[in-house]
CSV table of C-alpha atoms in Angstrom, one decimal:
chain,number,residue,atom,x,y,z
A,1,MET,CA,67.8,186.1,186.1
A,2,SER,CA,68.0,188.1,189.4
A,3,GLN,CA,71.2,189.4,190.8
A,4,THR,CA,72.8,188.3,194.1
A,5,CYS,CA,75.2,190.2,196.2
A,6,GLY,CA,76.5,189.8,199.7
A,7,PHE,CA,79.3,190.4,202.3
A,8,VAL,CA,81.5,187.5,203.3
A,9,ALA,CA,83.8,187.8,206.3
A,10,ILE,CA,87.0,185.8,206.3
A,11,VAL,CA,87.9,185.3,209.9
A,12,GLY,CA,90.4,183.2,211.9
A,13,ARG,CA,93.4,183.5,214.2
A,14,PRO,CA,96.6,185.3,213.2
A,15,ASN,CA,98.7,183.7,210.4
A,16,VAL,CA,96.2,181.1,209.3
A,17,GLY,CA,96.1,182.2,205.7
A,18,LYS,CA,93.1,184.6,205.4
A,19,SER,CA,94.8,187.2,203.2
A,20,THR,CA,96.3,184.4,201.0
A,21,LEU,CA,92.8,183.0,200.6
A,22,MET,CA,91.3,186.3,199.5
A,23,ASN,CA,94.1,187.0,197.0
A,24,ARG,CA,93.6,183.5,195.6
A,25,ILE,CA,89.9,184.0,195.2
A,26,LEU,CA,90.4,187.4,193.5
A,27,GLY,CA,93.3,186.2,191.3
A,28,GLN,CA,95.5,189.1,192.4
A,29,LYS,CA,97.1,190.7,195.4
A,30,ILE,CA,94.8,192.9,197.4
A,31,SER,CA,95.8,191.9,200.9
A,32,ILE,CA,99.5,191.8,201.9
A,33,THR,CA,100.9,188.6,203.3
A,34,SER,CA,103.9,187.3,205.3
A,35,ARG,CA,104.8,184.5,207.6
A,36,ARG,CA,104.5,186.9,210.6
A,37,PRO,CA,101.3,186.9,212.5
A,38,GLN,CA,99.1,190.0,212.4
A,39,THR,CA,100.4,191.3,209.1
A,40,THR,CA,96.9,192.3,208.3
A,41,ARG,CA,95.8,195.3,210.4
A,42,HIS,CA,92.8,196.6,208.6
A,43,GLN,CA,89.5,195.3,207.1
A,44,VAL,CA,90.1,195.0,203.4
A,45,GLN,CA,87.3,194.3,201.0
A,46,GLY,CA,87.9,192.3,197.9
A,47,ILE,CA,85.1,192.3,195.3
A,48,LYS,CA,84.5,189.5,192.8
A,49,THR,CA,81.7,189.7,190.3
A,50,GLU,CA,80.8,186.6,188.2
A,51,ASN,CA,77.8,186.9,185.9
A,52,ASP,CA,74.9,187.8,188.2
A,53,ALA,CA,76.7,187.2,191.5
A,54,GLN,CA,78.8,189.7,193.4
A,55,PHE,CA,80.9,188.5,196.3
A,56,ILE,CA,82.3,191.2,198.7
A,57,TYR,CA,84.9,189.4,200.8
A,58,VAL,CA,86.1,191.1,203.9
A,59,ASP,CA,89.7,190.2,204.9
A,60,THR,CA,90.2,190.8,208.6
A,61,PRO,CA,93.1,191.0,211.1
A,62,GLY,CA,93.7,187.8,213.1
A,63,MET,CA,91.7,187.7,216.3
A,64,HIS,CA,94.2,187.3,219.1
A,65,ILE,CA,94.4,187.0,222.9
A,66,MET,CA,95.4,190.3,224.5
A,67,GLY,CA,98.4,189.9,226.7
A,68,LYS,CA,101.3,192.0,228.1
A,69,ASP,CA,103.0,192.1,224.7
A,70,ARG,CA,99.7,192.6,222.9
A,71,ASN,CA,97.9,195.2,225.0
A,72,LYS,CA,98.5,198.3,223.0
A,73,ALA,CA,95.9,200.5,221.2
A,74,ILE,CA,96.9,198.9,217.9
A,75,ASN,CA,96.1,195.4,219.2
A,76,ARG,CA,92.7,196.6,220.5
A,77,PHE,CA,92.1,198.2,217.1
A,78,MET,CA,92.8,195.0,215.2
A,79,ASN,CA,90.5,192.9,217.4
A,80,GLN,CA,87.8,195.5,217.1
A,81,ALA,CA,88.2,195.6,213.3
A,82,ALA,CA,87.9,191.8,213.1
A,83,SER,CA,84.8,191.7,215.3
A,84,GLN,CA,83.2,194.6,213.5
A,85,ALA,CA,83.5,192.7,210.2
A,86,LEU,CA,81.1,190.1,211.6
A,87,ARG,CA,78.2,192.6,211.8
A,88,ASP,CA,75.6,192.4,209.1
A,89,VAL,CA,77.5,189.9,206.9
A,90,ASP,CA,75.6,187.3,204.8
A,91,CYS,CA,78.2,184.5,205.3
A,92,VAL,CA,81.3,183.8,207.3
A,93,VAL,CA,84.3,181.7,206.2
A,94,PHE,CA,86.1,180.6,209.4
A,95,LEU,CA,89.6,179.5,208.5
A,96,VAL,CA,91.5,177.1,210.7
A,97,ASP,CA,94.7,175.1,210.4
A,98,ARG,CA,94.9,171.6,209.0
A,99,SER,CA,95.8,169.9,212.2
A,100,ARG,CA,96.0,172.2,215.2
A,101,TRP,CA,93.3,174.0,217.3
A,102,THR,CA,94.6,176.8,219.6
A,103,GLU,CA,93.2,179.1,222.3
A,104,GLU,CA,93.0,181.8,219.6
A,105,ASP,CA,90.7,179.5,217.5
A,106,ASP,CA,88.5,179.4,220.6
A,107,VAL,CA,88.5,183.2,220.7
A,108,VAL,CA,87.1,183.3,217.2
A,109,LEU,CA,84.6,180.5,217.8
A,110,GLU,CA,83.3,182.4,220.8
A,111,LYS,CA,82.8,185.6,218.7
A,112,LEU,CA,80.9,183.5,216.2
A,113,THR,CA,78.3,182.4,218.7
A,114,HIS,CA,76.7,185.8,218.3
A,115,VAL,CA,76.6,185.6,214.5
A,116,LYS,CA,73.3,184.8,212.8
A,117,ALA,CA,74.9,184.3,209.3
A,118,PRO,CA,75.9,180.8,208.2
A,119,VAL,CA,79.5,179.8,209.0
A,120,ILE,CA,81.5,177.7,206.6
A,121,LEU,CA,84.6,176.1,208.2
A,122,ALA,CA,87.6,176.0,205.8
A,123,VAL,CA,90.5,173.8,207.0
A,124,ASN,CA,93.5,175.4,205.3
A,125,LYS,CA,97.0,174.1,204.3
A,126,VAL,CA,95.9,170.6,203.5
A,127,ASP,CA,98.6,170.5,200.8
A,128,ARG,CA,101.1,170.1,203.7
A,129,ILE,CA,99.5,166.8,204.9
A,130,GLU,CA,101.4,163.8,203.7
A,131,ASP,CA,98.9,161.2,205.2
A,132,LYS,CA,95.5,162.4,203.9
A,133,ALA,CA,93.7,159.6,205.8
A,134,GLY,CA,94.7,161.5,209.0
A,135,LEU,CA,92.6,164.4,207.9
A,136,LEU,CA,89.2,162.6,208.3
A,137,PRO,CA,89.3,162.2,212.1
A,138,TRP,CA,90.3,165.8,212.4
A,139,LEU,CA,87.4,167.0,210.2
A,140,ALA,CA,85.1,164.8,212.3
A,141,ALA,CA,86.4,166.4,215.5
A,142,LEU,CA,85.8,169.9,214.1
A,143,GLN,CA,82.2,169.0,213.5
A,144,ASP,CA,81.6,168.9,217.2
A,145,LYS,CA,82.8,172.5,217.7
A,146,ARG,CA,79.5,174.1,216.4
A,147,GLU,CA,77.0,173.7,213.6
A,148,PHE,CA,78.7,174.7,210.4
A,149,ALA,CA,77.0,175.3,207.0
A,150,ALA,CA,79.8,173.2,205.5
A,151,ILE,CA,83.3,172.0,206.3
A,152,LEU,CA,85.8,172.0,203.5
A,153,PRO,CA,89.5,171.1,203.4
A,154,ILE,CA,91.3,173.7,201.2
A,155,SER,CA,94.7,175.0,200.3
A,156,ALA,CA,94.6,178.8,199.9
A,157,LYS,CA,98.2,178.7,198.6
A,158,ASN,CA,97.7,176.1,195.9
A,159,GLY,CA,94.0,176.7,195.2
A,160,THR,CA,92.8,173.2,196.2
A,161,ASN,CA,89.0,173.2,196.7
A,162,VAL,CA,88.9,177.0,196.6
A,163,ALA,CA,86.4,176.9,193.7
A,164,GLU,CA,84.2,174.5,195.8
A,165,LEU,CA,84.4,177.0,198.7
A,166,GLU,CA,83.2,179.8,196.5
A,167,ALA,CA,80.3,177.6,195.3
A,168,GLU,CA,79.4,177.0,198.9
A,169,VAL,CA,79.5,180.8,199.7
A,170,ALA,CA,77.4,181.5,196.6
A,171,LYS,CA,74.5,179.5,198.1
A,172,HIS,CA,74.2,182.1,200.9
A,173,LEU,CA,74.3,185.3,198.8
A,174,PRO,CA,70.9,187.2,199.1
A,175,GLN,CA,69.1,188.5,196.0
A,176,SER,CA,70.3,192.1,195.7
A,177,ILE,CA,71.6,194.6,193.2
A,178,HIS,CA,75.4,194.8,193.0
A,179,TYR,CA,76.9,197.4,195.3
A,180,PHE,CA,80.0,197.9,193.2
A,181,PRO,CA,80.8,198.2,189.5
A,182,ASP,CA,81.4,194.8,188.0
A,183,ASP,CA,85.1,195.6,187.3
A,184,GLN,CA,86.0,197.0,190.7
A,185,ILE,CA,88.1,194.6,192.9
A,186,THR,CA,88.6,196.4,196.2
A,187,ASP,CA,87.2,199.3,198.3
A,188,ARG,CA,90.7,200.4,199.1
A,189,SER,CA,92.6,203.2,197.3
A,190,GLN,CA,95.9,202.8,195.4
A,191,ARG,CA,97.4,205.1,198.1
A,192,PHE,CA,96.4,202.5,200.8
A,193,LEU,CA,97.7,199.6,198.7
A,194,ALA,CA,101.1,201.5,198.2
A,195,ALA,CA,101.5,201.9,202.0
A,196,GLU,CA,100.6,198.2,202.6
A,197,LEU,CA,103.1,197.0,200.0
A,198,VAL,CA,105.9,198.9,201.7
A,199,ARG,CA,104.9,197.4,205.0
A,200,GLU,CA,104.7,193.9,203.6
A,201,LYS,CA,108.3,194.2,202.4
A,202,VAL,CA,109.5,195.4,205.8
A,203,THR,CA,107.7,192.6,207.5
A,204,ARG,CA,109.0,189.9,205.1
A,205,GLN,CA,112.6,191.1,205.2
A,206,LEU,CA,113.0,191.9,208.9
A,207,GLY,CA,110.7,189.3,210.6
A,208,ASP,CA,111.7,189.2,214.3
A,209,GLU,CA,114.3,192.0,214.0
A,210,LEU,CA,111.6,194.7,213.8
A,211,PRO,CA,108.6,194.3,216.1
A,212,TYR,CA,105.1,195.7,215.3
A,213,GLN,CA,106.0,199.3,216.2
A,214,MET,CA,106.3,200.2,212.5
A,215,THR,CA,103.8,201.6,210.1
A,216,VAL,CA,103.8,203.4,206.7
A,217,GLU,CA,102.3,206.8,205.8
A,218,ILE,CA,102.0,207.9,202.2
A,219,GLU,CA,102.9,211.6,202.1
A,220,GLU,CA,102.7,212.0,198.3
A,221,PHE,CA,100.8,210.0,195.6
A,222,ARG,CA,100.9,211.7,192.3
A,223,ASP,CA,99.6,209.9,189.2
A,224,GLU,CA,100.9,211.3,186.0
A,225,GLY,CA,99.5,208.6,183.8
A,226,ARG,CA,102.5,206.6,182.8
A,227,ILE,CA,104.5,207.5,185.9
A,228,VAL,CA,103.3,207.4,189.5
A,229,HIS,CA,105.3,209.4,192.1
A,230,ILE,CA,105.1,208.1,195.6
A,231,SER,CA,106.7,209.3,198.8
A,232,ALA,CA,106.4,206.9,201.8
A,233,LEU,CA,107.3,207.6,205.4
A,234,MET,CA,108.1,204.6,207.6
A,235,LEU,CA,107.4,205.3,211.2
A,236,VAL,CA,109.1,203.4,214.0
A,237,GLU,CA,109.2,204.0,217.8
A,238,ARG,CA,112.9,203.9,218.6
A,239,GLN,CA,116.2,205.1,217.1
A,240,GLY,CA,117.6,201.5,217.1
A,241,GLN,CA,114.6,200.4,214.9
A,242,LYS,CA,115.4,203.2,212.5
A,243,LYS,CA,119.0,201.9,212.1
A,244,ILE,CA,117.8,198.4,211.5
A,245,LEU,CA,115.3,199.6,208.8
A,246,ILE,CA,117.9,201.7,207.0
A,247,GLY,CA,120.6,198.9,207.2
A,248,GLU,CA,124.3,199.1,206.6
A,249,ASN,CA,125.1,201.8,204.0
A,250,GLY,CA,121.3,202.1,203.4
A,251,GLU,CA,121.2,198.6,201.8
A,252,ARG,CA,118.1,197.4,203.7
A,253,ILE,CA,115.9,200.4,202.8
A,254,LYS,CA,117.1,200.1,199.1
A,255,ASN,CA,116.0,196.4,199.0
A,256,ILE,CA,112.6,197.3,200.6
A,257,GLY,CA,112.1,200.1,198.1
A,258,ARG,CA,113.1,198.0,195.1
A,259,GLU,CA,110.7,195.1,196.0
A,260,ALA,CA,107.8,197.4,196.9
A,261,ARG,CA,108.3,199.4,193.7
A,262,LEU,CA,108.1,196.2,191.5
A,263,ASP,CA,104.8,195.1,193.2
A,264,MET,CA,103.4,198.6,192.8
A,265,GLU,CA,104.2,198.7,189.1
A,266,LYS,CA,102.4,195.4,188.7
A,267,ALA,CA,99.4,196.6,190.7
A,268,PHE,CA,99.1,200.1,189.1
A,269,GLY,CA,100.1,199.2,185.5
A,270,ALA,CA,102.6,202.2,185.4
A,271,LYS,CA,106.2,203.1,186.2
A,272,VAL,CA,106.6,204.0,189.8
A,273,MET,CA,109.1,206.5,191.3
A,274,LEU,CA,109.3,205.6,195.0
A,275,ASN,CA,111.0,207.6,197.7
A,276,LEU,CA,111.3,206.1,201.2
A,277,TRP,CA,112.5,207.5,204.4
A,278,VAL,CA,112.3,206.6,208.1
A,279,LYS,CA,111.2,208.7,211.1
A,280,VAL,CA,111.0,208.0,214.8
A,281,LYS,CA,107.6,208.7,216.4
A,282,ARG,CA,107.7,207.4,219.9
A,283,GLY,CA,104.6,205.6,221.3
A,284,TRP,CA,102.5,205.8,218.1
A,285,SER,CA,101.2,202.2,218.4
A,286,ASP,CA,99.7,202.9,221.9
A,287,ASP,CA,98.2,206.3,221.1
A,288,GLU,CA,94.6,206.2,219.8
A,289,ARG,CA,94.8,209.8,218.4
A,290,ALA,CA,98.0,209.0,216.5
A,291,LEU,CA,96.5,205.7,215.2
A,292,LYS,CA,93.5,207.6,213.9
A,293,SER,CA,95.7,210.1,212.1
A,294,LEU,CA,97.6,207.2,210.5
A,295,GLY,CA,94.4,205.6,209.1
A,296,TYR,CA,93.7,203.1,211.9
A,297,ASP,CA,90.0,204.2,212.1
A,298,LEU,CA,87.0,201.8,212.3
A,299,ASP,CA,84.8,204.4,210.7
């Protein structure tokens, strides 16, 4: 039997559940998640190989409308990363909300007009709908937006219809040798995942208190087999943000470190010794050279 292999972009507006969907498909955490929009900043590939089929899912930052509070170099980078993921893919999963269409959904839809690959519309979070009969007119209304290869109501969180979504994607994989070893699950390094896990904990714990002018740089990643030594630097733009991140008597940074370390130990299958500290680097989120040096690079 011949092998199939293809790239599948998961796109949608911010905070619609793209990373949750990819983690559900892969059966483990590859992309970080939080309730905050724009938690995902990079393209992250998740690889799933089943028998002769290899799916290379590309999780993308949420495509968003640029505005006065979203007009920094980092916002431009995220929109470009999401748009770039649509090039040369074999299939697109367009994720939307169970009941609401926004201007940002229109932004994504407009980007998809230039895509030749089949687009599957996945209507997420249907587990939150009490009156399931109300879903039918919504699905009918979505059919008028464009020609979709399929429309599926799903729950990325609970797994409802996710297997059906994967079966639909499988129809569009071209015949090809597998690009990755069958046991590989992401193109990203452990070092990258460590930085993302720290950033996830900051985003989850601080929410609105700390805006998006925060990133994480791994300064040391030393794997000694049973113990991994990691030093992570959290960069913020203002002194006040540094105080918030450290917290009273250092309690906040201790909690962030503890939660990140537990997730890292699960991901790396080893004991982790994690050191965290905070540094102010003014204007990094609007400085293209600084962004490149911090790994925000489309290449």
